Tab-separated table of N, CA and C in Angstrom:
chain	number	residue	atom	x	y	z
A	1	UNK	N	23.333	40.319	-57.684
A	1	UNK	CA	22.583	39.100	-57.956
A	1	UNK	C	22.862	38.518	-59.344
A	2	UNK	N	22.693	39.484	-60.352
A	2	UNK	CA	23.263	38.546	-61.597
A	2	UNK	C	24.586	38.229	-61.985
A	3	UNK	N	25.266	38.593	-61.069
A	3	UNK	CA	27.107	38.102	-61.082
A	3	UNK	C	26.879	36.918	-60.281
A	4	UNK	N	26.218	36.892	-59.456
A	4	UNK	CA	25.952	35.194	-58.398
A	4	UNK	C	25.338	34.242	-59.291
A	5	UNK	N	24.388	34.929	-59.977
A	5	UNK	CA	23.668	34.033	-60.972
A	5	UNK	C	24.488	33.490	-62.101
A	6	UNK	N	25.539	33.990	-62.691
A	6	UNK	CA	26.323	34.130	-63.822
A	6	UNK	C	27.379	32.835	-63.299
A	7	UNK	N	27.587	33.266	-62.341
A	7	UNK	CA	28.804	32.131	-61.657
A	7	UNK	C	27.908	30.577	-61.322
A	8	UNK	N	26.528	30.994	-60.853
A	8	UNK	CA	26.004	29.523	-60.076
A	8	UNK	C	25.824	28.808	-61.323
A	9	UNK	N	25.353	29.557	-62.909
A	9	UNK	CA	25.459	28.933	-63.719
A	9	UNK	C	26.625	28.390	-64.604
A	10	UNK	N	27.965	29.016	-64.313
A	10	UNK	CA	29.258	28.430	-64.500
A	10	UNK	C	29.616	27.059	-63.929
A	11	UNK	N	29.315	27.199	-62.386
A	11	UNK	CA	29.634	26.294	-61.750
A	11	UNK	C	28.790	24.950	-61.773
A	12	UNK	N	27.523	25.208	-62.795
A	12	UNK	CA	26.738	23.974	-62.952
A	12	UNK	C	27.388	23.556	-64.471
A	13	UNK	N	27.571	24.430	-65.011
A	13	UNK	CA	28.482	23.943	-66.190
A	13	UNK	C	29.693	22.980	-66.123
A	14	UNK	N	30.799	23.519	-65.361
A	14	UNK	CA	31.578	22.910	-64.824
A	14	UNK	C	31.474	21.300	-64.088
A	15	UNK	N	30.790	21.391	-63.029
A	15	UNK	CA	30.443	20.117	-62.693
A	15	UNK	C	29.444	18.927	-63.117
A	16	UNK	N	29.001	19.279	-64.216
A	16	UNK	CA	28.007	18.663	-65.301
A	16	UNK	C	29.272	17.767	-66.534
A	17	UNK	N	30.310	19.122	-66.699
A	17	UNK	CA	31.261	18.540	-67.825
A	17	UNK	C	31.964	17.488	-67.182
A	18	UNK	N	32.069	17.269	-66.242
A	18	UNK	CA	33.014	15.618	-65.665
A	18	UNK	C	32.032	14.517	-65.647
A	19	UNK	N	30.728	14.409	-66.092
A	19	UNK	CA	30.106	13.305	-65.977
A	19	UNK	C	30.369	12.617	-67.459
A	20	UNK	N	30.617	13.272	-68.234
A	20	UNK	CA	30.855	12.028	-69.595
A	20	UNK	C	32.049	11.772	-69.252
A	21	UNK	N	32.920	12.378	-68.133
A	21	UNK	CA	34.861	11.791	-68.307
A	21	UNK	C	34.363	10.661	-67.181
A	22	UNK	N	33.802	10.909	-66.098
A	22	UNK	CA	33.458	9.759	-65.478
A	22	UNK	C	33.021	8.638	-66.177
A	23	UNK	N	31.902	8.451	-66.997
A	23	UNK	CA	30.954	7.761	-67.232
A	23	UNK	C	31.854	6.972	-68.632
A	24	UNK	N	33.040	7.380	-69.343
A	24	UNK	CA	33.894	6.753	-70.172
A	24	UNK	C	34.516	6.323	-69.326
A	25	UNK	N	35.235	6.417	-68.291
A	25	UNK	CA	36.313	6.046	-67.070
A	25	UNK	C	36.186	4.650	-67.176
A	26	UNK	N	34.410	5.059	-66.334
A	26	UNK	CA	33.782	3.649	-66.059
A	26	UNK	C	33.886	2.688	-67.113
A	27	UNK	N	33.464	3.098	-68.234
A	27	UNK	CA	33.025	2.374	-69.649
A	27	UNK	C	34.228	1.477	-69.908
A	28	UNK	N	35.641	1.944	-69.730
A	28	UNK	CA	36.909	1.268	-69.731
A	28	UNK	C	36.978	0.496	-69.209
A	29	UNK	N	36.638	0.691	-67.926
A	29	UNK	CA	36.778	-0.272	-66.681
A	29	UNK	C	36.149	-1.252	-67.348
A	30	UNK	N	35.128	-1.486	-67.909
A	30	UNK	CA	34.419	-2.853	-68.169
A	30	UNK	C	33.982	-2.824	-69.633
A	31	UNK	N	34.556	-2.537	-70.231
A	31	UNK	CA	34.221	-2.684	-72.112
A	31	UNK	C	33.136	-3.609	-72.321
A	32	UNK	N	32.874	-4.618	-71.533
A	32	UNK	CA	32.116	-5.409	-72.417
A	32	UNK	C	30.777	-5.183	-71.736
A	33	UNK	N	30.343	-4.393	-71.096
A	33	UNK	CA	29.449	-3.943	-70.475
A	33	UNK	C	29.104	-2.226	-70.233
A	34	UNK	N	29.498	-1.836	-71.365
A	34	UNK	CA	29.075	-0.447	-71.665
A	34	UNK	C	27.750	0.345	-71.510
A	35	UNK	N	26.707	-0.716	-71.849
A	35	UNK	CA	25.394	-0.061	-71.629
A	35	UNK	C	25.075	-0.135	-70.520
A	36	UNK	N	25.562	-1.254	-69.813
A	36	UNK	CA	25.001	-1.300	-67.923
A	36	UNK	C	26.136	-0.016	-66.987
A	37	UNK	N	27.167	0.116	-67.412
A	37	UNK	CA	27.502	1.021	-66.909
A	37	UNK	C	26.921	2.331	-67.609
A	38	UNK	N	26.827	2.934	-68.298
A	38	UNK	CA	26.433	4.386	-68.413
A	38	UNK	C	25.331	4.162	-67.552
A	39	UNK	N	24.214	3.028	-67.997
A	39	UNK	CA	23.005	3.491	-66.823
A	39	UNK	C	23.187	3.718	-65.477
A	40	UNK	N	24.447	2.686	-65.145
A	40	UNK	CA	24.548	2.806	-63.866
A	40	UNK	C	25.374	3.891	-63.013
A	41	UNK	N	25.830	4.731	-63.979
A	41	UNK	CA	27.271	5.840	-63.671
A	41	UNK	C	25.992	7.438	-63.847
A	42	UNK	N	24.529	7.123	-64.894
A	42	UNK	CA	23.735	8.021	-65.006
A	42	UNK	C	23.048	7.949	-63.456
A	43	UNK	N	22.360	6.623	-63.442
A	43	UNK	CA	21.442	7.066	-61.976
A	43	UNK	C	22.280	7.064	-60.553
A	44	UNK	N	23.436	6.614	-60.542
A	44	UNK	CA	24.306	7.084	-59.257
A	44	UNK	C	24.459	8.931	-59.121
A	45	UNK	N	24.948	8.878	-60.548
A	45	UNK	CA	25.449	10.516	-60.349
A	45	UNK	C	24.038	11.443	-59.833
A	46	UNK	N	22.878	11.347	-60.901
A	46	UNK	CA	21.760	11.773	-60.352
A	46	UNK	C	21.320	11.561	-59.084
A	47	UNK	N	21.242	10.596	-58.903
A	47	UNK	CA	20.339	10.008	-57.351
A	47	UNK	C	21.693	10.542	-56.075
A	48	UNK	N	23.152	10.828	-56.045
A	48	UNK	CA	23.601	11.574	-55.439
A	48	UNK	C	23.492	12.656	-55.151
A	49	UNK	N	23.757	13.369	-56.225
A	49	UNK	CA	23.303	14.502	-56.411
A	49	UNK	C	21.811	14.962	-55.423
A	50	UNK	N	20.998	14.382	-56.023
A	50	UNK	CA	19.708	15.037	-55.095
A	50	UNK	C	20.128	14.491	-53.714
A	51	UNK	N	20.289	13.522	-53.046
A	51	UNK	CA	20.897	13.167	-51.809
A	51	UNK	C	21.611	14.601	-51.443
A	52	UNK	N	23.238	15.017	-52.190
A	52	UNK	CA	23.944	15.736	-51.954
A	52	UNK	C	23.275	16.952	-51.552
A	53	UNK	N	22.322	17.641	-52.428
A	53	UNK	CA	21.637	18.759	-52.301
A	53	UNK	C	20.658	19.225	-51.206
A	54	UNK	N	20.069	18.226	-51.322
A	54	UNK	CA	19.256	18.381	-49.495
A	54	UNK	C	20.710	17.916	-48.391
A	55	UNK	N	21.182	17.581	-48.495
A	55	UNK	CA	21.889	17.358	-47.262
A	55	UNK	C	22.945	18.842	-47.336
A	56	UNK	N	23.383	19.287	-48.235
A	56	UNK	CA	23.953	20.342	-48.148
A	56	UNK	C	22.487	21.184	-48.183
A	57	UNK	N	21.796	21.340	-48.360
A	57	UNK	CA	21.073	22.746	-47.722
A	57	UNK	C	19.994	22.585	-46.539
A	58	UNK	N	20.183	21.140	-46.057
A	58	UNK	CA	19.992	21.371	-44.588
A	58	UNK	C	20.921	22.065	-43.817
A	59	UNK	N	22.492	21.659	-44.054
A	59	UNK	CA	24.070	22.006	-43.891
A	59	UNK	C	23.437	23.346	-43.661
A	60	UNK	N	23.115	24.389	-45.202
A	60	UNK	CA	22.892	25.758	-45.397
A	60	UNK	C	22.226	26.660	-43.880
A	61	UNK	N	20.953	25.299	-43.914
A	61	UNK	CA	20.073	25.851	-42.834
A	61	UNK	C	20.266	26.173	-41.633
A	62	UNK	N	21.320	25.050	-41.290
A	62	UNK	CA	21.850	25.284	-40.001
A	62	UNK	C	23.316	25.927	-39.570
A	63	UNK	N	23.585	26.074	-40.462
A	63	UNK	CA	25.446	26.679	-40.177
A	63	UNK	C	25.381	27.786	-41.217
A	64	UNK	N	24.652	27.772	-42.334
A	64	UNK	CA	24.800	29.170	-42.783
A	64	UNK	C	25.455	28.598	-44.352
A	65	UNK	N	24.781	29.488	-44.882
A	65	UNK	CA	24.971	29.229	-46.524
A	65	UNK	C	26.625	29.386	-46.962
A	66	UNK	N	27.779	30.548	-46.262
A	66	UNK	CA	28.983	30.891	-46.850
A	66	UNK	C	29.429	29.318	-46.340
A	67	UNK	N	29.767	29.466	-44.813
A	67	UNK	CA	30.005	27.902	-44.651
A	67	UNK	C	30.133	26.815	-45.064
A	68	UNK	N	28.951	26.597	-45.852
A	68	UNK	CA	28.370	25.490	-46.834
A	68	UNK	C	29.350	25.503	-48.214
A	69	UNK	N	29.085	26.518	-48.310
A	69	UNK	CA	29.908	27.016	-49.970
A	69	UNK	C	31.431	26.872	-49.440
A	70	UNK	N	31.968	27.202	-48.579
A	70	UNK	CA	33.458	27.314	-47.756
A	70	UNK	C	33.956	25.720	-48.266
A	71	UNK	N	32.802	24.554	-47.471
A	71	UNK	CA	33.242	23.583	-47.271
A	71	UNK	C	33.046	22.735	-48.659
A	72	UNK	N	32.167	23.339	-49.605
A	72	UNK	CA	32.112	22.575	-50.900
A	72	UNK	C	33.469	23.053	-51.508
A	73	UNK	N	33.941	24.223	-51.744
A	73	UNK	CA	35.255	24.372	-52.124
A	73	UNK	C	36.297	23.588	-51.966
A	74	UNK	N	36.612	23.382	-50.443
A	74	UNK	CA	37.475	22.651	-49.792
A	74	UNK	C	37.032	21.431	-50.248
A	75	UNK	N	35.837	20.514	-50.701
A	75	UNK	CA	35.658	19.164	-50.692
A	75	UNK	C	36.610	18.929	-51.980
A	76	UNK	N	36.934	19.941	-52.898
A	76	UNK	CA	37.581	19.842	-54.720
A	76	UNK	C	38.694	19.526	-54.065
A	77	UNK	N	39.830	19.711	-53.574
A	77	UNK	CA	40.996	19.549	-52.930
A	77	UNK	C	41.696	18.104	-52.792
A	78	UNK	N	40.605	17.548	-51.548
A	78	UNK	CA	40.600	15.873	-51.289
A	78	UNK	C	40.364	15.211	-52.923
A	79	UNK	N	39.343	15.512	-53.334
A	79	UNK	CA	38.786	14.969	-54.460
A	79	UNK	C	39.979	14.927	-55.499
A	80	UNK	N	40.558	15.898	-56.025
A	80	UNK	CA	41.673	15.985	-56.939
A	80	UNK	C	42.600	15.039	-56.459
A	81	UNK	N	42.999	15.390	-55.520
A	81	UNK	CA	43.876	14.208	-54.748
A	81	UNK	C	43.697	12.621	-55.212
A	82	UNK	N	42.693	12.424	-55.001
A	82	UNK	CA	41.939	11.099	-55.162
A	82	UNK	C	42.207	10.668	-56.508
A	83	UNK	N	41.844	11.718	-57.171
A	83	UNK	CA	42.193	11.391	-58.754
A	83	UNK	C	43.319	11.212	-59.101
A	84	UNK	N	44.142	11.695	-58.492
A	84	UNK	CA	45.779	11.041	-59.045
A	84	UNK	C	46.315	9.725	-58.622
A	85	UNK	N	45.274	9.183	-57.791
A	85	UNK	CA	45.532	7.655	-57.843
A	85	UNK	C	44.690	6.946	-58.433
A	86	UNK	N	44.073	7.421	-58.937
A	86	UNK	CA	43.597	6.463	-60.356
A	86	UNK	C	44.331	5.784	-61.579
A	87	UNK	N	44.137	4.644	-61.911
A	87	UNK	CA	45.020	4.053	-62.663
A	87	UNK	C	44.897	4.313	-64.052
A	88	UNK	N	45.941	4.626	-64.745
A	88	UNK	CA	46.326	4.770	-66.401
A	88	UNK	C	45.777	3.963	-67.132
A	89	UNK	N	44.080	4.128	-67.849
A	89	UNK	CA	43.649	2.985	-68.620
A	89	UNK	C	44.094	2.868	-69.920
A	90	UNK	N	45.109	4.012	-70.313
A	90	UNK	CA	45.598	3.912	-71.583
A	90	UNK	C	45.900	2.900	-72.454
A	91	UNK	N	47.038	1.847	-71.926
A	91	UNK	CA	47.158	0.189	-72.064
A	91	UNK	C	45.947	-0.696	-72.368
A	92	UNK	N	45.036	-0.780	-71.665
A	92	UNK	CA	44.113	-1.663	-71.464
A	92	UNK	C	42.935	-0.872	-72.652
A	93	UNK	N	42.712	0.417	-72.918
A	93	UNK	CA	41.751	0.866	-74.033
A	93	UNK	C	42.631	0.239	-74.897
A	94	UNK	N	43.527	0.535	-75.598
A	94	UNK	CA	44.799	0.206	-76.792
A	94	UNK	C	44.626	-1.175	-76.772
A	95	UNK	N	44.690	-2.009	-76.091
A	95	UNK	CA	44.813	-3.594	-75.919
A	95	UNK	C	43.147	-3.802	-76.324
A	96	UNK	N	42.268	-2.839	-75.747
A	96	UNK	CA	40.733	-3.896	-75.945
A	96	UNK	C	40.119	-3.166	-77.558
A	97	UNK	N	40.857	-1.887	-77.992
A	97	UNK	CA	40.398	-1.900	-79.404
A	97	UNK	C	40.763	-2.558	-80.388
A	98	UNK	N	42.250	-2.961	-80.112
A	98	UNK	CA	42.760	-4.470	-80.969
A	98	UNK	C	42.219	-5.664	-81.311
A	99	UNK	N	41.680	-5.671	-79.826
A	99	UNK	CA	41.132	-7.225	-79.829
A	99	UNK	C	39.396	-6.866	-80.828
A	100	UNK	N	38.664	-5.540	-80.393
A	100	UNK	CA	37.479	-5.240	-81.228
A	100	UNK	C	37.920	-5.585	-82.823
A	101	UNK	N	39.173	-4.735	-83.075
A	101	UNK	CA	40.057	-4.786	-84.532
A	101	UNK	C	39.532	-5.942	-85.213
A	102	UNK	N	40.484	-6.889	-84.425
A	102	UNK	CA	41.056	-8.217	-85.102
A	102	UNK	C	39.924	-8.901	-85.110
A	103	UNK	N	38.200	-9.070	-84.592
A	103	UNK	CA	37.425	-9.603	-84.191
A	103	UNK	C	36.767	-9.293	-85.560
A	104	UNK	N	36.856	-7.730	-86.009
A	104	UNK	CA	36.024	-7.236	-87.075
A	104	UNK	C	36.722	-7.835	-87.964
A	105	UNK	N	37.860	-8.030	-88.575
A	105	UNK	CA	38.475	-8.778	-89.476
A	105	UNK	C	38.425	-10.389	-89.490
């Protein structure tokens, strides 16, 4: 039990640390609207999340907890995937701190 415990608290570590890489992602995406996105990248992630959690442990209830855990593993897979077609905001940060630059001057 405290090696399950040791890990369930790893694994909340882990998936906690991608919400500030998300929530800057977003912030890029729309620079000039930084504060409406974090709120809005905060209560999506939350308000999923609890969605996610009852619906995976109804999942638990009825097919069985390894199952559940089987298929959350497998969901990282697709997901990574996904992420490599995301587009390079590198350009467009570099281009919109210039323009902040030259604005402050």
């Amino acid at each position: 039990p405290l090696l399950g415990a040791v890990f369930a608290v790893l694994c909340g570590f882990v998936s906690m640390s991608t919400w500030s890489v998300v929530t800057t992602y977003s912030q890029r995406l729309h620079p000039e609207r930084v504060g409406m996105i974090s709120g809005l990248m905060t209560g999506a992630t939350i308000g999923m999340n609890g969605v996610a959690s009852e619906v995976l442990g109804a999942l638990a209830d009825a097919a069985g907890l390894l199952r559940v855990l089987d298929l959350a593993v497998a969901v990282v897979v697709p997901a990574f995937l996904l992420s490599l077609a995301l587009p390079d905001l590198a350009p467009a940060a570099r281009s919109h701190e210039g323009r902040a630059e030259a604005a402050a001057i």
